[in-house]
Amino acid sequence: MSVDAAGGATASPAPAGHHQADGLIKLCVGAVGVVFGDIGTSPIYAFRETFAGHHPLDPDALHIFGVLSLIFWSMMLVVTLKYVTIIMRADNKGEGGSLALLALINRESGSGKRWTKGIILLGVFATALFYGDSMITPAMSVLSAVEGITVVEARFAPLVLPISVGILIALFMIQSRGTAKVGLLFGPIMLVYFVVLAVLGLIHIADDPSILWSLNPAYAFEFFRYDPLAAFLAMGSVVLAVTGAEALYADMGHFGRNPIRVSWLVFVLPALMINYLGQGAMLMHTPPAAMSEIIHNPFFFLAPDEMRLPLVILATLATVIASQAVISGAFSVTQQAIQLGFIPRLRIVHTSSAAAGQIYIPVINWALMVMVILLVLGFKSSSNLAAAYGIAVTGAMFIDTFLIAVVLYNLWKWNKLLASALLLLFFLVDAAYLAANLTKVPDGGWFPLLIGFCAFTLLTTWAKGRQLMIERMREAAMPIAVFVKSAANSAARVPGSAVFMTSSPDGVPHALLHNLKHNKVLHERVILLTVKIDDVPYFGGKDRIALEDLGQGFYRMVLRYGFMEDPDVPAALAKAQNCGAQFKMMDTSFFLARQTLLPSSRPGMAIWREKLFAWMLRNAESAMEFFKLPTNRVVELGSQVEI
């Protein structure tokens, strides 16, 4: 059976406040440790790439002041205004992310207005790009930090790749053990890291306080006026300073809106900007003879000689934490996509009995590990990887602006003039950054686009294939009223309960027809059970179970869950009422239909996509494990479906 991504139900308020039980300070510390890992490690490579990357700039006053101005105003417009101030208000019962935003748009638009095709495709493509980002971020972050050992001792250069690969393999190997204990260390380590960023920056700002004038946007405009092509190309590297901004929205469900806002405005933003200003001040006073060495690693040269090795170690820990956050995010996004019907069922392991959000998905973990290692070995340096890094992020940010446009106009009903002016600003900034990054496609930017298109193909093929399969099964389904009247009087009844899982709440399940055809018996109580995933993260209240008495011992039952929940059918049945005696698992049999797809020339999908869908269906996780059915009470009956 496939999970339905049906909507339109009236849900009780979901536990959006599941992160409100802890104090604000504790949540802020946790947010610093998890949410800001990606954007927090950007100073290691972002400023460097603008001056020593694929389109190097001369480190003179015009360019240094212009780049710092671009970085500051990018942080203010993209992160502070767009994400922290506006997009984070568009939470889906406390949850964020592209898929959660899609579900919010669907639910708030009313049951009569399903997502338009264009909005669905945009949201799915943003999710697909996230998988590319989740591969590049660990490779880029860890590699850039480990490269710092060459600043300590140049002879360590041959060790950079082996050390980076070793750290990354170890990181993926521990995922199955859960991150709860390691997570306790994340906050304090990142707090120390951000404090060190600020202190190192302040030391160099004190040498030249005039660097603070670079916060004036006039220097960014002067940069474009004097050297427009160089300024445009520099934006492809400047955007690296805001990579991770989308994580603020995606991780909102873990910590809440206010802790993330407070952490960003009070602590993280000042620390980051002070460090960038410090790097700029240092370059302003670097003698020409030393510039060629310092320009390739300005972050590590902020520290005095005796402190560089500890800084490399601290930066490496920070990049591991940033990588962990992205990997955990990939697990969460995959779980949402499974529940909303865009990805086949996969085995999901819960690594914490207390925190429902701490999950581990083996297939995703090992696929990410292989791709990350290949990236490190293929690109060999963080500077080469920087070319591939920006496109996935800027693409996702550009799509988020389209989605928030729907929210501003259709959901929040903002003043059209104000909304249009704001959206125009966002579109201009996002389009400029995306265009600047597209110039890096030949140098590595093709990789996230390739991964994005592959993931997009898989997600849309599964969603379309499921829709076609359900339609074909519905075409051949017998009306339930006719079946109950004829079968109840002709078939022998045996003690116990039979639960037939079906993806459609209409008609007779194939498994029921096959069972009657081959075994020629019916149980005393027959439950036709459909599990539906609603457009809310958590479905609470008494409306989870909807029951209809069909007569003659037949019942139609619909179980509703949110897209962040794990369906547990036996637990739900134990709470079911008004359908006879209480369910006992030893007296209950679960019947599942396993479909074998036969690709055909019927209208719907291309043959190659039908074959791809059939392969995905064969390799999907068993419904028995996905719905937590008792293994010794399950009967699978096969059927063939032509799509």
XYZ file of C-alpha atoms in Angstrom:
643
model
C 0.000 0.000 0.000
C 1.154 3.558 -0.667
C 0.607 6.391 1.745
C -1.821 9.032 0.516
C -0.833 12.689 0.693
C -4.432 13.686 0.960
C -5.447 16.941 2.495
C -8.520 18.905 3.324
C -9.058 17.477 6.789
C -9.850 19.617 9.777
C -7.038 18.952 12.185
C -6.763 19.903 15.785
C -3.970 22.325 16.558
C -0.738 20.435 16.130
C 1.877 20.481 18.821
C 3.697 23.339 17.173
C 4.895 24.324 20.558
C 6.788 21.106 21.085
C 9.927 23.195 21.334
C 8.493 25.716 23.787
C 8.914 23.613 26.904
C 12.585 24.532 27.250
C 13.763 27.983 28.275
C 14.639 30.601 25.677
C 18.347 30.653 26.567
C 18.666 26.877 26.314
C 16.902 26.882 22.958
C 19.109 29.734 21.729
C 22.234 27.773 22.646
C 20.847 24.704 20.885
C 20.031 26.778 17.803
C 23.580 28.181 17.732
C 24.885 24.603 17.831
C 22.715 23.163 15.068
C 20.998 25.804 12.942
C 23.940 28.166 12.393
C 26.665 25.594 11.760
C 26.547 26.026 7.978
C 26.470 29.823 7.800
C 28.859 29.993 10.766
C 31.656 28.217 8.897
C 31.385 30.507 5.862
C 34.130 32.930 7.079
C 36.640 30.100 6.563
C 36.244 30.314 2.786
C 33.755 33.012 1.646
C 36.020 36.079 1.921
C 38.968 34.105 0.541
C 37.089 32.998 -2.571
C 36.279 36.566 -3.615
C 39.992 37.434 -3.785
C 41.656 34.078 -4.576
C 38.866 32.064 -6.215
C 37.903 31.485 -9.840
C 37.493 35.232 -10.492
C 40.168 36.823 -8.248
C 40.092 40.482 -7.270
C 42.998 42.757 -6.460
C 43.061 43.173 -2.640
C 42.943 46.968 -2.772
C 40.742 49.343 -0.752
C 38.014 49.601 -3.419
C 37.548 45.848 -3.685
C 37.911 45.067 0.035
C 35.395 47.736 1.040
C 33.078 46.762 -1.813
C 33.119 43.041 -0.934
C 32.564 43.694 2.779
C 29.644 45.973 1.949
C 28.143 43.278 -0.304
C 28.558 40.648 2.418
C 26.922 42.814 5.084
C 23.955 43.859 2.987
C 23.498 40.324 1.681
C 23.221 39.159 5.278
C 20.760 41.924 6.062
C 18.542 41.450 2.995
C 18.714 37.684 2.445
C 19.102 36.305 5.958
C 17.698 38.972 8.303
C 14.862 40.442 6.214
C 13.874 37.598 3.882
C 14.330 34.524 6.067
C 14.392 35.629 9.712
C 11.774 38.398 9.462
C 9.366 37.207 6.752
C 9.695 33.572 5.652
C 9.974 32.231 9.189
C 6.500 33.638 9.850
C 5.173 31.139 7.284
C 5.450 28.136 9.575
C 3.299 25.048 9.118
C 2.198 24.390 12.706
C 5.742 25.178 13.819
C 7.564 23.335 11.011
C 9.526 24.906 8.156
C 11.159 23.921 4.871
C 10.034 23.874 1.230
C 7.756 20.839 1.579
C 6.211 22.151 4.808
C 5.576 25.459 3.023
C 3.913 23.606 0.131
C 1.654 21.788 2.589
C 0.815 25.107 4.293
C -0.135 26.710 0.957
C -2.329 23.728 0.147
C -4.100 23.671 3.501
C -4.679 27.407 3.807
C -5.877 27.700 0.215
C -8.837 25.481 1.084
C -9.754 21.929 0.185
C -11.140 23.037 -3.162
C -7.796 24.413 -4.359
C -5.059 21.829 -4.611
C -1.518 23.001 -5.268
C -1.093 24.307 -8.760
C 1.263 22.205 -10.853
C 3.820 25.005 -11.105
C 3.983 25.541 -7.343
C 4.367 21.800 -6.727
C 7.200 21.516 -9.243
C 9.003 24.528 -7.733
C 8.768 23.130 -4.212
C 9.898 19.674 -5.310
C 12.837 21.125 -7.260
C 13.890 23.145 -4.194
C 13.853 19.874 -2.239
C 15.881 18.188 -4.987
C 18.476 20.982 -4.874
C 18.725 20.481 -1.110
C 20.094 16.979 -1.698
C 22.857 18.477 -3.836
C 23.581 20.982 -1.081
C 23.654 18.221 1.550
C 26.417 16.495 -0.432
C 28.533 19.591 -1.092
C 28.308 21.165 2.389
C 30.143 18.397 4.317
C 32.815 18.108 1.624
C 33.325 21.871 1.323
C 33.225 22.649 5.048
C 35.497 19.871 6.320
C 37.977 20.253 3.468
C 38.271 24.030 3.979
C 38.956 23.582 7.705
C 41.492 20.774 7.326
C 43.335 22.830 4.697
C 44.203 25.132 7.590
C 46.951 22.716 8.636
C 48.951 23.904 5.615
C 49.040 27.328 7.253
C 50.572 25.737 10.354
C 53.028 23.635 8.351
C 53.182 23.600 4.532
C 54.591 20.057 4.521
C 51.194 18.789 5.794
C 49.563 19.479 2.393
C 49.572 15.785 1.284
C 47.642 14.898 4.469
C 44.666 17.195 3.746
C 42.693 14.735 1.602
C 43.277 11.604 3.757
C 42.376 13.480 6.963
C 39.257 14.998 5.381
C 38.068 11.637 4.042
C 38.720 9.989 7.417
C 36.716 12.637 9.297
C 33.809 12.380 6.860
C 33.697 8.575 6.957
C 33.698 8.666 10.773
C 30.885 11.248 10.719
C 28.644 9.065 8.555
C 29.535 5.913 10.491
C 28.205 7.318 13.780
C 24.849 8.423 12.330
C 23.157 5.120 13.222
C 23.995 5.671 16.907
C 22.019 8.892 17.016
C 23.169 12.450 17.652
C 21.546 13.074 21.030
C 24.754 12.765 23.094
C 26.950 14.419 20.490
C 24.334 17.141 20.143
C 24.815 18.159 23.760
C 28.336 19.271 22.832
C 27.289 21.173 19.701
C 25.978 24.289 21.439
C 28.993 24.953 23.716
C 31.505 24.223 20.928
C 29.773 26.582 18.512
C 29.445 29.230 21.226
C 33.217 29.091 21.721
C 33.714 29.120 17.942
C 31.599 32.263 17.428
C 33.282 34.022 20.365
C 36.686 33.210 18.819
C 35.453 34.577 15.469
C 34.496 37.854 17.118
C 37.674 38.165 19.195
C 39.962 37.521 16.205
C 38.020 40.054 14.162
C 38.069 42.706 16.897
C 41.839 42.441 17.239
C 42.334 43.428 13.604
C 39.509 45.978 13.535
C 41.280 47.734 16.424
C 44.309 48.119 14.148
C 42.188 49.915 11.535
C 38.720 51.047 12.757
C 38.118 52.765 9.401
C 37.143 49.335 8.030
C 33.756 49.868 9.736
C 32.903 52.387 6.996
C 32.548 49.417 4.626
C 29.108 48.774 6.170
C 27.915 51.778 4.164
C 26.038 50.461 1.066
C 27.636 53.252 -0.961
C 30.824 51.152 -1.179
C 28.900 48.274 -2.822
C 27.434 50.688 -5.378
C 30.886 52.233 -5.948
C 32.290 48.738 -6.574
C 29.635 48.119 -9.271
C 30.082 51.577 -10.787
C 33.859 51.320 -11.063
C 34.176 47.629 -12.066
C 30.721 46.182 -12.902
C 31.878 42.869 -14.414
C 34.234 42.089 -11.513
C 31.503 43.036 -9.013
C 28.979 40.787 -10.755
C 31.386 37.827 -10.794
C 32.324 38.516 -7.148
C 28.694 37.951 -6.172
C 29.216 34.282 -7.026
C 31.645 34.099 -4.108
C 29.969 36.646 -1.815
C 26.868 34.415 -1.728
C 28.956 31.815 0.109
C 28.631 34.121 3.139
C 24.890 33.423 3.318
C 24.897 29.686 2.565
C 22.943 28.086 5.345
C 20.282 30.804 5.484
C 17.697 28.308 4.232
C 18.578 26.071 7.197
C 17.138 28.688 9.556
C 13.713 28.053 8.056
C 14.086 24.293 7.610
C 15.211 23.767 11.236
C 12.557 26.022 12.742
C 10.563 23.047 14.015
C 13.412 21.937 16.264
C 13.882 25.188 18.184
C 11.090 27.613 17.337
C 11.014 30.968 15.608
C 12.040 33.237 18.502
C 15.176 31.355 19.654
C 16.509 31.357 16.082
C 15.761 35.057 15.637
C 17.337 36.020 18.958
C 20.438 33.887 18.325
C 20.929 35.411 14.876
C 20.403 39.060 15.736
C 22.122 39.129 19.131
C 24.993 36.713 18.709
C 25.630 35.054 15.343
C 25.264 38.016 12.945
C 27.544 40.318 14.983
C 30.194 37.585 15.395
C 30.230 36.754 11.684
C 30.348 40.352 10.511
C 33.094 41.290 12.988
C 35.189 38.409 11.645
C 34.683 39.447 8.017
C 35.610 43.031 8.921
C 38.705 41.729 10.711
C 39.781 39.788 7.600
C 39.313 42.936 5.529
C 41.307 45.076 7.973
C 44.126 42.509 7.971
C 44.350 42.505 4.158
C 44.401 46.324 4.130
C 47.638 46.232 6.145
C 49.262 43.124 4.634
C 52.547 43.955 2.884
C 52.667 42.984 -0.836
C 55.397 40.401 -0.185
C 53.158 38.417 2.175
C 49.880 38.962 0.311
C 50.182 35.943 -1.997
C 50.357 33.607 1.023
C 47.792 35.304 3.272
C 45.175 35.863 0.553
C 44.685 32.088 0.192
C 43.833 31.586 3.875
C 42.983 34.936 5.517
C 40.753 33.286 8.120
C 43.558 31.271 9.707
C 46.067 34.137 9.451
C 43.814 36.182 11.752
C 45.307 34.169 14.632
C 48.888 34.560 15.840
C 51.323 31.728 14.995
C 50.959 29.868 18.298
C 47.140 29.881 18.086
C 46.717 28.675 14.499
C 46.733 24.955 15.234
C 44.041 25.308 17.957
C 42.055 27.455 15.489
C 42.332 24.712 12.835
C 41.062 22.140 15.355
C 38.187 24.396 16.464
C 37.252 25.183 12.849
C 37.298 21.471 11.986
C 34.949 20.725 14.887
C 32.656 23.518 13.697
C 32.579 22.135 10.149
C 31.792 18.644 11.451
C 28.868 20.159 13.371
C 27.733 22.031 10.245
C 27.920 18.787 8.280
C 25.944 16.957 10.955
C 23.180 19.535 10.747
C 22.915 19.108 6.969
C 22.903 15.306 7.211
C 20.175 15.406 9.867
C 18.301 17.838 7.645
C 18.505 15.375 4.747
C 16.921 12.714 6.973
C 14.102 15.075 8.017
C 13.403 16.262 4.464
C 13.317 12.652 3.261
C 10.830 11.721 5.983
C 8.585 14.632 4.954
C 8.856 13.642 1.291
C 7.926 10.024 2.086
C 4.883 11.059 4.075
C 3.749 13.557 1.437
C 4.035 10.969 -1.330
C 7.149 12.109 -3.224
C 9.550 9.309 -2.204
C 8.967 5.556 -1.751
C 8.822 4.140 1.740
C 12.326 3.817 3.217
C 13.452 2.263 6.473
C 13.447 4.927 9.167
C 15.233 4.214 12.459
C 14.449 6.318 15.510
C 17.636 6.960 17.455
C 15.989 8.562 20.482
C 13.023 7.454 22.558
C 12.504 11.030 23.758
C 12.959 13.137 20.595
C 10.764 12.052 17.689
C 12.733 14.204 15.254
C 15.984 12.283 15.747
C 15.895 9.742 12.954
C 18.337 7.792 10.815
C 17.648 6.619 7.254
C 20.339 4.110 6.190
C 19.862 4.430 2.406
C 20.173 8.228 2.522
C 23.144 8.079 4.909
C 25.262 5.730 2.781
C 24.303 7.418 -0.496
C 25.373 10.789 0.941
C 28.639 9.310 2.240
C 29.595 7.858 -1.136
C 28.830 11.101 -2.961
C 30.637 13.278 -0.389
C 33.790 11.131 -0.586
C 33.682 11.224 -4.380
C 33.352 15.022 -4.242
C 36.397 15.376 -1.976
C 38.519 13.052 -4.097
C 37.262 14.522 -7.377
C 37.551 18.251 -6.633
C 40.578 17.889 -4.300
C 40.355 21.404 -2.778
C 37.727 23.593 -1.168
C 38.427 26.333 -3.721
C 37.465 23.965 -6.544
C 34.357 22.909 -4.611
C 33.350 26.546 -4.113
C 32.378 26.661 -7.786
C 29.844 23.903 -7.163
C 28.608 25.230 -3.840
C 26.636 28.354 -4.636
C 24.222 27.150 -7.324
C 22.207 24.755 -5.145
C 21.815 27.406 -2.441
C 20.931 30.303 -4.737
C 18.530 28.077 -6.687
C 16.701 27.074 -3.512
C 16.594 30.697 -2.324
C 15.172 31.835 -5.670
C 12.427 29.193 -5.469
C 11.648 30.150 -1.862
C 10.904 33.676 -3.091
C 8.291 32.289 -5.520
C 6.694 30.285 -2.714
C 6.646 33.239 -0.326
C 5.016 35.323 -3.091
C 2.054 32.911 -3.005
C 1.934 33.270 0.780
C 2.034 37.095 0.730
C -0.621 37.488 -1.969
C -2.982 34.553 -1.364
C -2.606 33.586 2.301
C -1.658 36.737 4.210
C -3.415 39.140 1.805
C -0.693 41.775 2.120
C -1.083 45.158 0.480
C -0.242 44.432 -3.169
C 2.009 47.486 -3.545
C 4.063 46.671 -0.434
C 4.257 42.954 -1.258
C 5.265 43.652 -4.863
C 8.007 46.085 -3.833
C 9.426 43.624 -1.316
C 9.255 40.692 -3.726
C 10.886 42.741 -6.475
C 13.808 43.425 -4.137
C 14.122 39.729 -3.242
C 13.855 38.608 -6.874
C 16.524 41.116 -7.970
C 18.957 39.972 -5.272
C 18.266 36.255 -5.803
C 18.424 36.535 -9.594
C 21.729 38.411 -9.419
C 23.278 35.778 -7.164
C 21.908 32.909 -9.268
C 23.156 34.483 -12.497
C 26.610 35.063 -11.000
C 26.773 31.421 -9.921
C 25.648 30.142 -13.308
C 28.955 31.444 -14.688
C 30.619 28.727 -12.579
C 28.713 25.824 -14.184
C 31.697 24.643 -16.290
C 33.994 24.761 -13.220
C 31.839 22.491 -11.051
C 28.453 24.139 -10.844
C 27.123 21.350 -13.075
C 27.284 18.908 -10.142
C 24.472 20.254 -7.922
C 22.369 20.851 -11.034
C 22.902 17.225 -12.102
C 22.026 15.930 -8.631
C 19.028 18.268 -8.491
C 17.636 17.098 -11.835
C 18.181 13.420 -10.933
C 16.436 13.857 -7.578
C 13.678 15.900 -9.230
C 13.097 13.106 -11.750
C 12.869 10.482 -9.003
C 10.500 12.566 -6.844
C 8.129 13.489 -9.656
C 8.190 9.981 -11.155
C 7.171 8.454 -7.847
C 4.390 10.986 -7.256
C 2.995 10.615 -10.797
C 3.371 6.826 -10.777
C 1.468 6.490 -7.508
C -1.307 8.665 -8.849
C -1.604 6.522 -12.010
C -1.466 3.264 -10.061
C -4.239 4.363 -7.690
C -6.370 5.502 -10.653
C -5.924 2.141 -12.433
C -6.819 0.203 -9.281
C -9.851 2.417 -8.736
C -11.062 1.723 -12.271
C -11.225 -2.008 -11.527
C -12.579 -1.667 -7.989
C -15.975 -3.150 -7.084
C -18.409 -0.909 -5.173
C -18.183 -1.826 -1.485
C -21.951 -1.868 -0.927
C -22.430 -4.509 -3.641
C -19.572 -6.605 -2.260
C -20.792 -6.517 1.346
C -24.293 -7.572 0.348
C -23.162 -10.501 -1.817
C -20.063 -11.747 0.012
C -21.474 -11.542 3.548
C -24.247 -13.959 2.677
C -22.244 -16.405 0.568
C -18.824 -16.693 2.261
C -18.085 -18.632 5.425
C -17.174 -16.449 8.435
C -14.267 -17.355 10.750
C -13.419 -15.937 14.202
C -11.109 -12.954 14.556
C -10.444 -9.652 12.807
C -8.981 -8.982 9.373
C -7.470 -5.609 8.484
C -7.088 -4.931 4.756
C -4.734 -2.033 4.018
C -5.815 0.041 1.028
C -4.555 3.273 -0.498
C -8.052 4.312 -1.570
C -11.024 4.882 0.758
C -13.348 3.835 -2.080
C -14.135 0.401 -3.491
C -12.996 -3.075 -2.410
C -9.270 -3.651 -1.793
C -7.554 -6.090 -4.165
C -6.222 -8.053 -1.194
C -9.768 -8.680 0.047
C -10.907 -9.948 -3.355
C -7.871 -12.236 -3.649
C -8.316 -13.585 -0.139
C -11.963 -14.415 -0.758
C -11.130 -15.933 -4.146
C -8.412 -18.256 -2.820
C -9.397 -18.924 0.823
C -13.179 -18.598 0.400
C -13.668 -17.246 3.944
C -14.234 -13.910 5.662
C -13.383 -12.953 9.232
C -16.117 -11.976 11.664
C -14.826 -8.404 11.627
C -13.357 -6.893 8.456
C -11.631 -3.485 8.569
C -10.848 -1.655 5.337
C -8.032 0.612 6.528
C -6.571 3.655 4.795
C -3.727 5.725 6.243
C -3.769 9.350 5.113
C -1.041 11.923 5.610
C -2.421 15.422 6.100
C -0.836 18.777 5.320
C 0.082 19.441 8.958
C 3.237 18.239 10.729
C 1.316 16.689 13.645
C -2.301 15.549 13.622
C -3.659 15.667 17.146
C -6.999 15.173 18.798
C -9.770 12.612 18.615
C -10.309 13.032 14.875
C -7.315 10.818 14.048
C -9.645 7.813 13.576
C -12.634 8.115 11.218
C -14.926 5.067 11.219
C -17.860 4.067 9.029
C -20.014 0.991 9.735
C -20.737 -0.739 6.422
C -22.856 -3.459 7.986
C -22.392 -7.253 8.155
C -19.222 -6.851 10.267
C -17.519 -4.595 7.689
C -16.025 -1.240 8.688
C -14.268 1.496 6.735
C -11.514 3.128 8.839
C -9.300 6.095 7.970
C -6.269 6.934 10.136
C -4.834 10.450 9.779
C -1.277 11.463 10.592
C 0.839 14.575 10.094
C 3.792 14.518 7.718
C 6.277 14.594 10.619
C 4.680 11.603 12.380
C 5.295 7.867 12.057
C 2.118 5.865 11.402
C 1.594 3.154 14.031
C -1.415 1.103 12.979
C -1.553 -1.347 15.945
C -1.398 1.556 18.430
C -4.242 3.339 16.614
C -6.372 0.175 16.460
C -5.978 -0.278 20.217
C -7.749 3.081 20.660
C -10.499 2.382 18.121
C -14.067 2.343 19.425
C -17.548 1.632 18.062
C -16.404 -1.243 15.863
C -16.904 -4.216 18.103
C -14.665 -5.646 20.801
C -11.226 -4.206 21.488
C -8.574 -5.351 19.023
C -6.207 -8.114 20.132
C -3.166 -8.534 17.923
C -3.153 -12.320 18.329
C -6.674 -12.449 16.879
C -6.013 -9.909 14.105
C -4.583 -10.586 10.653
C -3.259 -7.824 8.383
C -3.634 -8.328 4.641
C -1.394 -6.345 2.293
C -1.494 -6.170 -1.497
C 1.896 -6.155 -3.227
C 1.474 -4.786 -6.710
C 3.598 -5.852 -9.665
C 3.568 -3.099 -12.265
C 3.321 -3.813 -15.970
C 4.556 -0.831 -18.012
C 2.291 -0.180 -20.984
C 1.700 2.336 -23.753
C -1.387 3.724 -22.025
C -1.349 7.525 -21.612
C 0.248 8.720 -18.385
C 4.030 8.469 -18.311
C 6.799 7.657 -20.739
C 7.796 3.983 -20.772
C 11.208 4.735 -19.248
C 9.534 6.546 -16.332
C 7.083 3.670 -15.857
C 10.023 1.252 -15.640
C 11.773 3.609 -13.199
C 8.624 3.764 -11.061
C 8.323 -0.042 -11.121
C 11.947 -0.308 -9.919
C 11.302 2.198 -7.101
C 8.170 0.282 -6.066
C 10.071 -3.023 -5.924
C 12.734 -1.481 -3.683
C 10.379 0.404 -1.358
C 10.290 -0.509 2.317
C 7.700 -3.112 3.227
C 4.391 -1.667 4.409
C 4.623 -4.130 7.294
C 7.625 -2.360 8.812
C 6.553 1.128 7.769
C 3.210 0.839 9.580
C 4.725 -1.155 12.496
C 2.566 -4.209 11.875
C 3.334 -7.373 13.898
C 5.475 -9.549 11.636
C 3.702 -12.814 12.505
C 0.245 -11.422 11.710
C 0.806 -10.190 8.137
C -0.335 -11.857 4.907
C 0.823 -10.461 1.556
C -1.214 -11.095 -1.605
C 0.183 -10.174 -5.009
C -1.600 -8.499 -7.885
C -0.629 -7.039 -11.251
C -1.415 -3.479 -12.296
C -0.941 -2.072 -15.793
C -0.061 1.628 -15.924
